[in-house]
Amino acid sequence: MTRLILASSSKARYSMLKNAGVACEAIASMIDEDGYKQSMKAEGASAAEAAETLAEMKALRMYRQQPDGIVIAADQMLECNGIWFDKPRDRDNTRAQLRALRGKTHQLVSAAVIYKEGSRIWGTIDTAHLTVRNFTDEWLENYLDTVGDEIYNCVGGYQLEGIGAQLFTEVRGDYFTVLGLPLLPLIGFLRDHGILNA
């Protein structure tokens, strides 16, 4: 049986795969994401290029640790008017990020790659566009009270599948891409290559 490894500590990505019937192990692939992002930003890389590069680095690192498996890795970037946003550090940082996104449309870019036997055998990038409404500061404080510390694991400080849906007036793009994984093309590749039953 093929051993599938998700090179991630993301509960959301693991749940997406598990709920879709894709059996895999989740093992965190530790790389210096902040350092690489800063370097790529300084070199003029796009958010899509950064997401793909980070996903590939995670996959390669995990493959070197688990050479017997097929490694799936992913990364997501949030970009708004040329600014890259990371996972918020604390409540103040979450508040600042959401205020910066208020009334604007931003992009969520999700990239995924698959490594097998030392080589990249597949990859894809997808982008969703999300428009944040002009919420009040009072609503924002209530929102921060409701979501708690768990939101610090989410780029932009929201989860579309929860109360974060109230932040938006429009979402254009694939739902799974917003959650952090281009799931449907990934499943399609696994099925086409006999890793999942057709």
CSV table of C-alpha atoms in Angstrom, one decimal:
chain,number,residue,atom,x,y,z
A,1,MET,CA,0.0,0.0,0.0
A,2,THR,CA,1.3,3.5,-0.9
A,3,ARG,CA,2.4,5.5,2.1
A,4,LEU,CA,1.1,9.1,1.7
A,5,ILE,CA,2.7,11.7,3.9
A,6,LEU,CA,1.3,15.2,4.4
A,7,ALA,CA,4.3,17.4,5.2
A,8,SER,CA,2.3,19.8,7.4
A,9,SER,CA,1.2,20.5,10.9
A,10,SER,CA,-2.0,22.1,9.5
A,11,LYS,CA,-5.1,20.6,11.0
A,12,ALA,CA,-7.2,22.1,8.2
A,13,ARG,CA,-5.2,20.4,5.5
A,14,TYR,CA,-5.1,17.1,7.2
A,15,SER,CA,-8.9,17.2,7.8
A,16,MET,CA,-9.6,18.1,4.2
A,17,LEU,CA,-7.7,15.1,3.0
A,18,LYS,CA,-9.1,12.8,5.7
A,19,ASN,CA,-12.7,13.9,5.0
A,20,ALA,CA,-12.2,13.4,1.3
A,21,GLY,CA,-11.1,9.8,2.0
A,22,VAL,CA,-7.4,10.3,1.4
A,23,ALA,CA,-5.5,8.3,4.1
A,24,CYS,CA,-2.3,9.9,5.0
A,25,GLU,CA,0.1,10.6,7.8
A,26,ALA,CA,0.7,14.3,8.9
A,27,ILE,CA,4.2,15.1,9.8
A,28,ALA,CA,5.4,18.7,10.2
A,29,SER,CA,8.1,19.8,7.8
A,30,MET,CA,10.2,22.4,9.6
A,31,ILE,CA,11.7,25.1,7.5
A,32,ASP,CA,12.5,28.7,8.1
A,33,GLU,CA,9.4,30.1,6.3
A,34,ASP,CA,9.8,33.7,7.5
A,35,GLY,CA,13.4,33.8,6.4
A,36,TYR,CA,12.7,32.4,3.0
A,37,LYS,CA,9.7,34.7,2.5
A,38,GLN,CA,11.8,37.8,3.3
A,39,SER,CA,14.4,36.7,0.8
A,40,MET,CA,11.9,36.0,-1.9
A,41,LYS,CA,10.1,39.3,-1.3
A,42,ALA,CA,13.4,41.1,-1.5
A,43,GLU,CA,14.1,39.4,-4.8
A,44,GLY,CA,10.8,40.5,-6.3
A,45,ALA,CA,9.0,37.1,-6.2
A,46,SER,CA,5.3,37.0,-6.5
A,47,ALA,CA,3.0,35.6,-3.8
A,48,ALA,CA,2.4,32.6,-6.1
A,49,GLU,CA,6.1,32.0,-6.6
A,50,ALA,CA,6.7,32.2,-2.9
A,51,ALA,CA,3.8,29.7,-2.1
A,52,GLU,CA,5.1,27.2,-4.7
A,53,THR,CA,8.7,27.5,-3.5
A,54,LEU,CA,7.8,27.0,0.1
A,55,ALA,CA,5.6,24.0,-0.7
A,56,GLU,CA,8.4,22.5,-2.7
A,57,MET,CA,11.0,23.1,0.0
A,58,LYS,CA,8.7,21.4,2.6
A,59,ALA,CA,8.2,18.4,0.3
A,60,LEU,CA,11.9,18.0,-0.4
A,61,ARG,CA,12.8,18.2,3.2
A,62,MET,CA,10.2,15.7,4.2
A,63,TYR,CA,11.2,13.3,1.4
A,64,ARG,CA,14.7,13.3,2.7
A,65,GLN,CA,13.4,12.3,6.1
A,66,GLN,CA,10.8,9.8,4.8
A,67,PRO,CA,12.2,8.5,1.4
A,68,ASP,CA,9.8,5.5,1.3
A,69,GLY,CA,6.7,7.7,1.1
A,70,ILE,CA,4.9,9.9,-1.4
A,71,VAL,CA,5.0,13.4,0.1
A,72,ILE,CA,2.3,16.0,-0.3
A,73,ALA,CA,3.3,19.6,0.7
A,74,ALA,CA,1.4,22.8,0.5
A,75,ASP,CA,1.7,26.5,1.3
A,76,GLN,CA,-0.6,29.5,1.3
A,77,MET,CA,0.2,33.2,0.8
A,78,LEU,CA,-2.1,36.2,1.5
A,79,GLU,CA,-1.4,39.2,-0.6
A,80,CYS,CA,-3.2,42.6,-0.6
A,81,ASN,CA,-2.0,45.5,-2.6
A,82,GLY,CA,1.5,44.2,-2.8
A,83,ILE,CA,1.7,43.4,0.9
A,84,TRP,CA,2.2,39.8,2.2
A,85,PHE,CA,0.4,38.9,5.4
A,86,ASP,CA,1.5,36.1,7.7
A,87,LYS,CA,-0.3,34.3,10.5
A,88,PRO,CA,-1.0,36.8,13.2
A,89,ARG,CA,1.2,36.7,16.4
A,90,ASP,CA,-1.4,37.8,18.9
A,91,ARG,CA,-4.7,39.7,19.3
A,92,ASP,CA,-3.2,43.1,18.5
A,93,ASN,CA,-1.6,41.7,15.4
A,94,THR,CA,-4.8,40.0,14.3
A,95,ARG,CA,-6.7,43.3,14.8
A,96,ALA,CA,-4.1,45.2,12.8
A,97,GLN,CA,-4.3,42.7,9.9
A,98,LEU,CA,-8.0,42.7,9.7
A,99,ARG,CA,-8.2,46.5,9.8
A,100,ALA,CA,-5.6,46.5,7.0
A,101,LEU,CA,-7.8,44.2,4.9
A,102,ARG,CA,-11.1,46.0,5.8
A,103,GLY,CA,-13.0,47.2,2.7
A,104,LYS,CA,-10.4,45.7,0.3
A,105,THR,CA,-10.1,42.6,-1.9
A,106,HIS,CA,-7.1,40.3,-1.2
A,107,GLN,CA,-5.8,37.2,-2.8
A,108,LEU,CA,-5.2,33.8,-1.2
A,109,VAL,CA,-2.7,31.8,-3.2
A,110,SER,CA,-2.5,28.0,-2.4
A,111,ALA,CA,0.2,25.8,-3.8
A,112,ALA,CA,0.7,22.1,-3.5
A,113,VAL,CA,3.4,19.8,-4.8
A,114,ILE,CA,4.0,16.0,-4.6
A,115,TYR,CA,7.4,14.4,-4.3
A,116,LYS,CA,8.2,10.7,-5.0
A,117,GLU,CA,11.6,9.0,-5.1
A,118,GLY,CA,13.5,12.3,-4.9
A,119,SER,CA,11.6,14.1,-7.7
A,120,ARG,CA,8.7,16.5,-8.0
A,121,ILE,CA,6.0,14.6,-9.9
A,122,TRP,CA,3.2,17.1,-9.6
A,123,GLY,CA,2.3,20.6,-8.6
A,124,THR,CA,-0.4,23.2,-8.9
A,125,ILE,CA,-1.2,26.8,-7.8
A,126,ASP,CA,-4.6,28.3,-7.4
A,127,THR,CA,-5.8,31.7,-6.3
A,128,ALA,CA,-9.0,32.9,-4.6
A,129,HIS,CA,-10.1,36.5,-4.3
A,130,LEU,CA,-11.9,37.6,-1.1
A,131,THR,CA,-13.5,41.0,-0.5
A,132,VAL,CA,-13.7,42.1,3.2
A,133,ARG,CA,-16.7,44.2,4.2
A,134,ASN,CA,-16.4,47.5,6.1
A,135,PHE,CA,-17.1,46.1,9.6
A,136,THR,CA,-17.2,48.3,12.7
A,137,ASP,CA,-14.4,48.3,15.3
A,138,GLU,CA,-17.0,47.1,17.8
A,139,TRP,CA,-17.8,44.1,15.7
A,140,LEU,CA,-14.1,43.4,15.3
A,141,GLU,CA,-13.6,43.3,19.1
A,142,ASN,CA,-16.6,40.9,19.5
A,143,TYR,CA,-15.1,38.7,16.7
A,144,LEU,CA,-11.7,38.6,18.4
A,145,ASP,CA,-13.5,37.6,21.7
A,146,THR,CA,-15.3,34.8,19.9
A,147,VAL,CA,-12.5,33.2,17.9
A,148,GLY,CA,-9.9,33.2,20.6
A,149,ASP,CA,-6.2,32.2,20.3
A,150,GLU,CA,-6.8,29.5,17.7
A,151,ILE,CA,-7.1,32.2,15.0
A,152,TYR,CA,-3.4,32.8,15.3
A,153,ASN,CA,-2.8,29.7,13.2
A,154,CYS,CA,-4.7,31.2,10.3
A,155,VAL,CA,-3.2,33.6,7.8
A,156,GLY,CA,-5.2,36.9,7.8
A,157,GLY,CA,-6.8,36.1,11.1
A,158,TYR,CA,-9.9,34.3,9.9
A,159,GLN,CA,-11.4,30.9,9.0
A,160,LEU,CA,-14.0,31.1,6.2
A,161,GLU,CA,-15.6,27.9,7.6
A,162,GLY,CA,-16.5,29.6,10.8
A,163,ILE,CA,-17.6,33.0,12.0
A,164,GLY,CA,-15.0,34.4,9.7
A,165,ALA,CA,-17.5,34.1,6.9
A,166,GLN,CA,-19.1,37.3,8.3
A,167,LEU,CA,-16.0,39.2,7.3
A,168,PHE,CA,-16.8,39.0,3.6
A,169,THR,CA,-19.1,40.4,1.0
A,170,GLU,CA,-17.7,38.2,-1.8
A,171,VAL,CA,-15.5,35.2,-2.3
A,172,ARG,CA,-14.4,34.3,-5.8
A,173,GLY,CA,-12.5,31.0,-6.2
A,174,ASP,CA,-12.4,27.5,-4.9
A,175,TYR,CA,-13.5,26.9,-1.3
A,176,PHE,CA,-10.7,24.4,-0.6
A,177,THR,CA,-8.1,26.8,-2.0
A,178,VAL,CA,-9.3,29.4,0.6
A,179,LEU,CA,-8.8,26.7,3.3
A,180,GLY,CA,-5.2,26.2,2.2
A,181,LEU,CA,-5.1,23.3,-0.3
A,182,PRO,CA,-6.1,22.9,-4.0
A,183,LEU,CA,-7.9,19.7,-3.0
A,184,LEU,CA,-9.7,18.8,-6.2
A,185,PRO,CA,-6.7,18.8,-8.6
A,186,LEU,CA,-4.7,17.0,-5.9
A,187,ILE,CA,-7.3,14.2,-5.7
A,188,GLY,CA,-7.5,14.1,-9.4
A,189,PHE,CA,-3.8,13.5,-9.7
A,190,LEU,CA,-3.8,10.8,-7.0
A,191,ARG,CA,-6.7,9.0,-8.8
A,192,ASP,CA,-5.2,9.3,-12.3
A,193,HIS,CA,-1.9,7.7,-11.0
A,194,GLY,CA,-3.6,4.8,-9.2
A,195,ILE,CA,-2.9,6.1,-5.7
A,196,LEU,CA,-6.6,6.5,-5.1
A,197,ASN,CA,-9.2,4.1,-6.7
A,198,ALA,CA,-10.7,5.4,-9.9
